[in-house]
PDB file of C-alpha atoms in Angstrom:
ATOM      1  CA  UNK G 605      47.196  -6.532  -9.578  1.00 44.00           C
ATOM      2  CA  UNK G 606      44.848  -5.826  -6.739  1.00 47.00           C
ATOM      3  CA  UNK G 607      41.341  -6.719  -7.124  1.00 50.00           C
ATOM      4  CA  UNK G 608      38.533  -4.035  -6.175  1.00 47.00           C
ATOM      5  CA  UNK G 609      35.468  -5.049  -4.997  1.00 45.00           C
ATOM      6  CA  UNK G 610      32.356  -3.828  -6.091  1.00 37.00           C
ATOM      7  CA  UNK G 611      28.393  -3.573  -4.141  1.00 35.00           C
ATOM      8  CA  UNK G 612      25.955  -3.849  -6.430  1.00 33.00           C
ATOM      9  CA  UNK G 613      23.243  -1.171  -5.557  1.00 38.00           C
ATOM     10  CA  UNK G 614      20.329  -1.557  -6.891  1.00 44.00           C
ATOM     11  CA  UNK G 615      18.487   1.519  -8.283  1.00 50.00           C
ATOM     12  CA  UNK G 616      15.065  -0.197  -8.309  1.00 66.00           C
ATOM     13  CA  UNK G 617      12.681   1.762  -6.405  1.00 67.00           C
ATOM     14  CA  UNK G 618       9.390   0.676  -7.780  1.00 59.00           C
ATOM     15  CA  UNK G 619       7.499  -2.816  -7.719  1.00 60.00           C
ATOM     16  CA  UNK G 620       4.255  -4.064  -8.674  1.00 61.00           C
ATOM     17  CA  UNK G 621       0.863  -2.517 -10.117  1.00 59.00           C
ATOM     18  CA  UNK G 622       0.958  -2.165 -13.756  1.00 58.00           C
ATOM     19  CA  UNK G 623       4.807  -1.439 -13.042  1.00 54.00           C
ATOM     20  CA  UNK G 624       5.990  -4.928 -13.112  1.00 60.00           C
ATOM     21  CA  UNK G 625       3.048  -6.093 -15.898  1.00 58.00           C
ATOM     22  CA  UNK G 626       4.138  -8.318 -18.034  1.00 59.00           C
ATOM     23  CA  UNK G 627       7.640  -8.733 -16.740  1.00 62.00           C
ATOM     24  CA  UNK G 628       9.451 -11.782 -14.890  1.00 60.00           C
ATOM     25  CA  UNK G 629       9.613 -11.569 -11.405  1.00 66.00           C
ATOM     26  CA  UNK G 630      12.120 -10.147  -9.188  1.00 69.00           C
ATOM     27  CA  UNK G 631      12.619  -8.968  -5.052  1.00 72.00           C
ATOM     28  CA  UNK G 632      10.554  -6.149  -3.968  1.00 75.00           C
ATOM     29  CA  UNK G 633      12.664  -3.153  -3.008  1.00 74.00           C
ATOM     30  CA  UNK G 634      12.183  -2.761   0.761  1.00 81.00           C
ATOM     31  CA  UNK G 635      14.131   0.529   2.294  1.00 82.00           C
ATOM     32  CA  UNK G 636      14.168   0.198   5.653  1.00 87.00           C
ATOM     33  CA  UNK G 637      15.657   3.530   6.205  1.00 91.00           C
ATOM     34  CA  UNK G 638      13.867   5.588   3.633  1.00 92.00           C
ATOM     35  CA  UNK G 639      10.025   6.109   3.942  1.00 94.00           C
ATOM     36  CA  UNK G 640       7.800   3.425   0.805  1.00 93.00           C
ATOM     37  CA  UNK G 641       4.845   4.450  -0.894  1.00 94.00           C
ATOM     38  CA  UNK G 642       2.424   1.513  -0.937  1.00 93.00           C
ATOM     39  CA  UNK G 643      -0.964   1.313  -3.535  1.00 93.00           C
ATOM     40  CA  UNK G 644      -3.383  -1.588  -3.381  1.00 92.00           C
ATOM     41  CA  UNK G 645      -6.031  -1.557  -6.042  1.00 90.00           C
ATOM     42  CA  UNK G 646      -9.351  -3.606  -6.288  1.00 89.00           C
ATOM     43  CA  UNK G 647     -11.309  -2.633  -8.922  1.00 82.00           C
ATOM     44  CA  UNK G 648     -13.774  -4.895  -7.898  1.00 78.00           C
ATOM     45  CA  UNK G 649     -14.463  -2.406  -4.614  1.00 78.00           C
ATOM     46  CA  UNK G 650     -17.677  -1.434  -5.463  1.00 81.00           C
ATOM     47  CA  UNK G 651     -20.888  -0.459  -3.596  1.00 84.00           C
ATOM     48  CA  UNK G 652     -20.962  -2.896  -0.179  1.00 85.00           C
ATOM     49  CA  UNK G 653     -17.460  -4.563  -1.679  1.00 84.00           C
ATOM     50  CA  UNK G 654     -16.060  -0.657  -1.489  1.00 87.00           C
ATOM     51  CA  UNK G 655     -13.450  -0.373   1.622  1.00 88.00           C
ATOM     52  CA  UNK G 656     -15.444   2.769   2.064  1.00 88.00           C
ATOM     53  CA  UNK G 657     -18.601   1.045   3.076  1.00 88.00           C
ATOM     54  CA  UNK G 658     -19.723   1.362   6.780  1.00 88.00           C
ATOM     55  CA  UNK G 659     -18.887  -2.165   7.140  1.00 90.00           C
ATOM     56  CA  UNK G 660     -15.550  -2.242   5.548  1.00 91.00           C
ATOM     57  CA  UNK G 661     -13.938   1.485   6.847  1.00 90.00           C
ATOM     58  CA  UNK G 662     -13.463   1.270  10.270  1.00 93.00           C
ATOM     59  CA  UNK G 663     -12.222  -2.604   9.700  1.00 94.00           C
ATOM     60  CA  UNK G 664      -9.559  -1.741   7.542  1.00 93.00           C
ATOM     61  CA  UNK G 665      -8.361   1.106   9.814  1.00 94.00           C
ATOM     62  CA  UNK G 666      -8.102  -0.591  12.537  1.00 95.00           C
ATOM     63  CA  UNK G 667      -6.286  -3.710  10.997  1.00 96.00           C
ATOM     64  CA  UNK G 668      -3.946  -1.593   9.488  1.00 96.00           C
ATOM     65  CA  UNK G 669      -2.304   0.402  12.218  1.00 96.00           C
ATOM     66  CA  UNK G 670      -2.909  -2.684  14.324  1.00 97.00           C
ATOM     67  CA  UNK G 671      -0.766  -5.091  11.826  1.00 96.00           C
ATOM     68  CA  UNK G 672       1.610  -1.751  11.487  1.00 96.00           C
ATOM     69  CA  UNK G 673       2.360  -2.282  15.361  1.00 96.00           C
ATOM     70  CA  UNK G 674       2.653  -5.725  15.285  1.00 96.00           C
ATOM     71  CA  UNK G 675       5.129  -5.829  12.221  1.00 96.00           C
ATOM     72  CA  UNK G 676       7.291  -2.454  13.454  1.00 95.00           C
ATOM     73  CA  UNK G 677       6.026  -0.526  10.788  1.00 96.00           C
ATOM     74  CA  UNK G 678       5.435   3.499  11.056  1.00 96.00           C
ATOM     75  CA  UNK G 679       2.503   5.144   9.258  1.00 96.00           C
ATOM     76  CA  UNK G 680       2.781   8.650   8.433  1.00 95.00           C
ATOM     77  CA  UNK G 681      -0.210   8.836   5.807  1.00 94.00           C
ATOM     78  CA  UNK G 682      -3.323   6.251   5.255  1.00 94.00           C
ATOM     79  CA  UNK G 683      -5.973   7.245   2.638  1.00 93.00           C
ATOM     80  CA  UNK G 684      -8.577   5.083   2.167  1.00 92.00           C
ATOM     81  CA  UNK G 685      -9.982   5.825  -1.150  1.00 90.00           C
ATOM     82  CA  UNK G 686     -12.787   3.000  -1.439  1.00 86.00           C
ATOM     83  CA  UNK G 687     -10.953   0.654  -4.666  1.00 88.00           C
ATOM     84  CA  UNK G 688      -7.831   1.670  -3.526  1.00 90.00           C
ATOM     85  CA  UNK G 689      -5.719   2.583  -0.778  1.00 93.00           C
ATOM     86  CA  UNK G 690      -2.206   4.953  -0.758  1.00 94.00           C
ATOM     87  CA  UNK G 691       0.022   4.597   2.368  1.00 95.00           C
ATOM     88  CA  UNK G 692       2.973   6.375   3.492  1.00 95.00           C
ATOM     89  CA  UNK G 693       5.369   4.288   5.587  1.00 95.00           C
ATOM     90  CA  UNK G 694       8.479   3.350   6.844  1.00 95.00           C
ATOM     91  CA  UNK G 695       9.903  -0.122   7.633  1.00 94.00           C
ATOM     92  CA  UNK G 696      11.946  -1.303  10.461  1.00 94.00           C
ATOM     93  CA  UNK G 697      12.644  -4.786   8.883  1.00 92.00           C
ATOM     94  CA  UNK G 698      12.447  -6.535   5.537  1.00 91.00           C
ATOM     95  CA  UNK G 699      10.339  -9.547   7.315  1.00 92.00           C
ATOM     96  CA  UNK G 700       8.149  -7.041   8.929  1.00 94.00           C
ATOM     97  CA  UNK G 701       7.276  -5.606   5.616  1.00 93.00           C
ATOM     98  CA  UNK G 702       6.278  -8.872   4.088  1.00 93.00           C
ATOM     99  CA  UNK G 703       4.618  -9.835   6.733  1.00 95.00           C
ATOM    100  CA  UNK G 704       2.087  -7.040   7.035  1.00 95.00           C
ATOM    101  CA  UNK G 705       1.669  -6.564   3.104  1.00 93.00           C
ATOM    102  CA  UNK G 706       0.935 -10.526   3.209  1.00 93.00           C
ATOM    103  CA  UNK G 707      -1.319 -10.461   6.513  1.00 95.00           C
ATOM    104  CA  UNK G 708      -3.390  -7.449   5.933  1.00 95.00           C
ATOM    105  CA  UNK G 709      -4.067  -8.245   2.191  1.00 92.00           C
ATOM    106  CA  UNK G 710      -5.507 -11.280   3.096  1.00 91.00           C
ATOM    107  CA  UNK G 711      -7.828 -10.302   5.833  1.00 93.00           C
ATOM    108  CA  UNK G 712      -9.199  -7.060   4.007  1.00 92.00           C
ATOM    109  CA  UNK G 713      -9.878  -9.627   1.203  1.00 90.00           C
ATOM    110  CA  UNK G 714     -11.491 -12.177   3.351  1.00 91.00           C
ATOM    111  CA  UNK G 715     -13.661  -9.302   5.550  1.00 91.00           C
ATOM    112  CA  UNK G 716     -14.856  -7.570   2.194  1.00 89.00           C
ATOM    113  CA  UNK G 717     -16.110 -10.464   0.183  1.00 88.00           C
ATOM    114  CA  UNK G 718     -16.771 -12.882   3.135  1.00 86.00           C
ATOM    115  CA  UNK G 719     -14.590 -15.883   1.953  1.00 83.00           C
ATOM    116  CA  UNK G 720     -13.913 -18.173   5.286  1.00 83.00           C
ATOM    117  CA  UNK G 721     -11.068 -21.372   4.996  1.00 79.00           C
ATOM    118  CA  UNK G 722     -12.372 -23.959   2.640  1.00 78.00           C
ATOM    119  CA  UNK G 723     -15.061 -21.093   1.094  1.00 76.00           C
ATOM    120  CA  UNK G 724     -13.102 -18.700  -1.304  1.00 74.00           C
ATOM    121  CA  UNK G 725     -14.719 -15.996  -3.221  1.00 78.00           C
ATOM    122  CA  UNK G 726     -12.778 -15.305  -5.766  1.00 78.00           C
ATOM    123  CA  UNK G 727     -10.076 -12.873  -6.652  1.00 82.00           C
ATOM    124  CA  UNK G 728     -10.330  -9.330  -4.596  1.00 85.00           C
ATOM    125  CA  UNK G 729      -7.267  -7.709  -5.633  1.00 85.00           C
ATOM    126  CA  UNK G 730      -6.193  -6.501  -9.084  1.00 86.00           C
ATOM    127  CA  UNK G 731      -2.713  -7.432  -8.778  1.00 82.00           C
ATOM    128  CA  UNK G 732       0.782  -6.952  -6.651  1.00 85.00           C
ATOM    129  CA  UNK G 733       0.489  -4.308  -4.600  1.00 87.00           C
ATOM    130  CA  UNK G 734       2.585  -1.366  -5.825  1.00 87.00           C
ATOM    131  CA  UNK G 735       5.531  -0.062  -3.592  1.00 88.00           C
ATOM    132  CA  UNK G 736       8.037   2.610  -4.546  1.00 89.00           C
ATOM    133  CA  UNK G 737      10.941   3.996  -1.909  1.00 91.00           C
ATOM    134  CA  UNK G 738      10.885   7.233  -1.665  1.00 92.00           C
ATOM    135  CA  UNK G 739      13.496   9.908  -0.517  1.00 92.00           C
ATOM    136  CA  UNK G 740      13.071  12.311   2.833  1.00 93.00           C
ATOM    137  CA  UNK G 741      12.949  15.408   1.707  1.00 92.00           C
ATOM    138  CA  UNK G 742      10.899  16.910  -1.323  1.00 94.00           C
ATOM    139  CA  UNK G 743       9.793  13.450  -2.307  1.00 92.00           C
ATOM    140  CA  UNK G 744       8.132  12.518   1.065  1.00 93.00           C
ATOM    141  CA  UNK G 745       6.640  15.936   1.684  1.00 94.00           C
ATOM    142  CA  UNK G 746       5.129  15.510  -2.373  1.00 92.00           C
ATOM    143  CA  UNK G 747       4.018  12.097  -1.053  1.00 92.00           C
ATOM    144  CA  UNK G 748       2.208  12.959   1.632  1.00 92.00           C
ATOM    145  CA  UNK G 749       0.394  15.495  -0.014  1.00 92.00           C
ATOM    146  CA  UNK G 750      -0.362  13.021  -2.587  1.00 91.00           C
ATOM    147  CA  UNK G 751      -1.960  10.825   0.067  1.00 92.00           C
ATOM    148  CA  UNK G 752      -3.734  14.052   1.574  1.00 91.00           C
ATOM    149  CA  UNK G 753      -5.433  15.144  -1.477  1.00 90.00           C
ATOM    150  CA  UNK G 754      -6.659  11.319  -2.237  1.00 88.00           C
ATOM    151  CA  UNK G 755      -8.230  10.850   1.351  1.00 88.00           C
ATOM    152  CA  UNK G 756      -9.653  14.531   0.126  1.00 89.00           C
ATOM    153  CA  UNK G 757     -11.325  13.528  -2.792  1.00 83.00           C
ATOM    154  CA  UNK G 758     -12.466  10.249  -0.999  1.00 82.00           C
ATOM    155  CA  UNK G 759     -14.189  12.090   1.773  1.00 78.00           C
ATOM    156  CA  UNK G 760     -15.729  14.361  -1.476  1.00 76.00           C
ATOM    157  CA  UNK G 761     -13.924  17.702  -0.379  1.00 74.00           C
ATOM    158  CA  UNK G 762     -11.976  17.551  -3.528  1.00 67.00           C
ATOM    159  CA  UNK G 763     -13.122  16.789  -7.327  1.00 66.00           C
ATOM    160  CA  UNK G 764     -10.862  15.843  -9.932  1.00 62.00           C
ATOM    161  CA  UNK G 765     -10.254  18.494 -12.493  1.00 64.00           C
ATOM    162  CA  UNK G 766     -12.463  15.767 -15.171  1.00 60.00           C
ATOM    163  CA  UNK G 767     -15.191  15.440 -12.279  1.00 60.00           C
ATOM    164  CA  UNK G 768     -15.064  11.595 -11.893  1.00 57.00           C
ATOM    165  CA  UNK G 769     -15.721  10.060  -9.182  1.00 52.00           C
ATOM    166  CA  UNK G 770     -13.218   8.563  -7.521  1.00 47.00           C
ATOM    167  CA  UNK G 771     -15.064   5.015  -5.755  1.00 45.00           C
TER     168      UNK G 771
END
């Protein structure tokens, strides 16, 4: 009798945010041949805290496509939406990924509420940042007109059907 082997492929596409809530920890999927949809939220991104305020907006665009060369990563959408932020991307390497998600979380955090080594200010964040892998095709052309529409309604071109505000 012959044995077969079997690889495990995960169908996981989604991690953190209010996805992974609640429930015990486990590896981020990372595609690094299929483009990732990456959230960070900070509800507490408000007024001169907002990543939209003059001091904050350029900073955080410049960090990220700076880190995004340093780490191998390709942006096709950024939307900076003031408490949150929606990227489009795609991955050359696992490490790389990590590495910017780590590296550019931290410094936005540190920049916006001034914390320095030895001086922290408290949590920034709300939580893991939430990444789901998406598929080429229909799925990345939805995504980036996801992205589109939020940097919309954060430049105030576009109002949400219940007319909130979005930062």
């Amino acid at each position: 009798m012959s044995q077969q082997k079997f690889t495990f492929i995960s169908s996981k596409t989604e991690h953190g945010g209010a996805y992974t809530a609640g429930k015990r920890k486990g590896a981020r999927p990372i595609a690094t041949k299929r483009p990732m949809h990456l959230v960070m939220r900070a509800s507490s991104a408000k007024r001169e805290r907002s990543l939209l305020a003059d001091r904050n907006k350029e900073y955080v665009e410049k960090l990220i496509y700076k880190l995004a060369r340093k780490h191998e990563i390709k942006i096709y959408k950024f939307a900076n939406v003031g408490n949150h932020l929606h990227v489009g991307l795609l991955a050359k390497t696992r490490d790389g990924f990590k590495n910017f998600l780590r590296t550019f979380s931290a410094l936005t955090a540190r920049h916006v509420t001034g914390a320095k080594k030895g001086n922290p200010k408290g949590k920034f964040w709300d939580g893991l940042a939430f990444t789901r892998v998406v598929e080429w095709g229909r799925a990345f052309k939805s995504l980036t007109n996801y992205i589109r529409l939020n940097q919309l309604e954060a430049n105030g071109l576009v109002i949400r059907s219940d007319g909130s505000k979005v930062w």
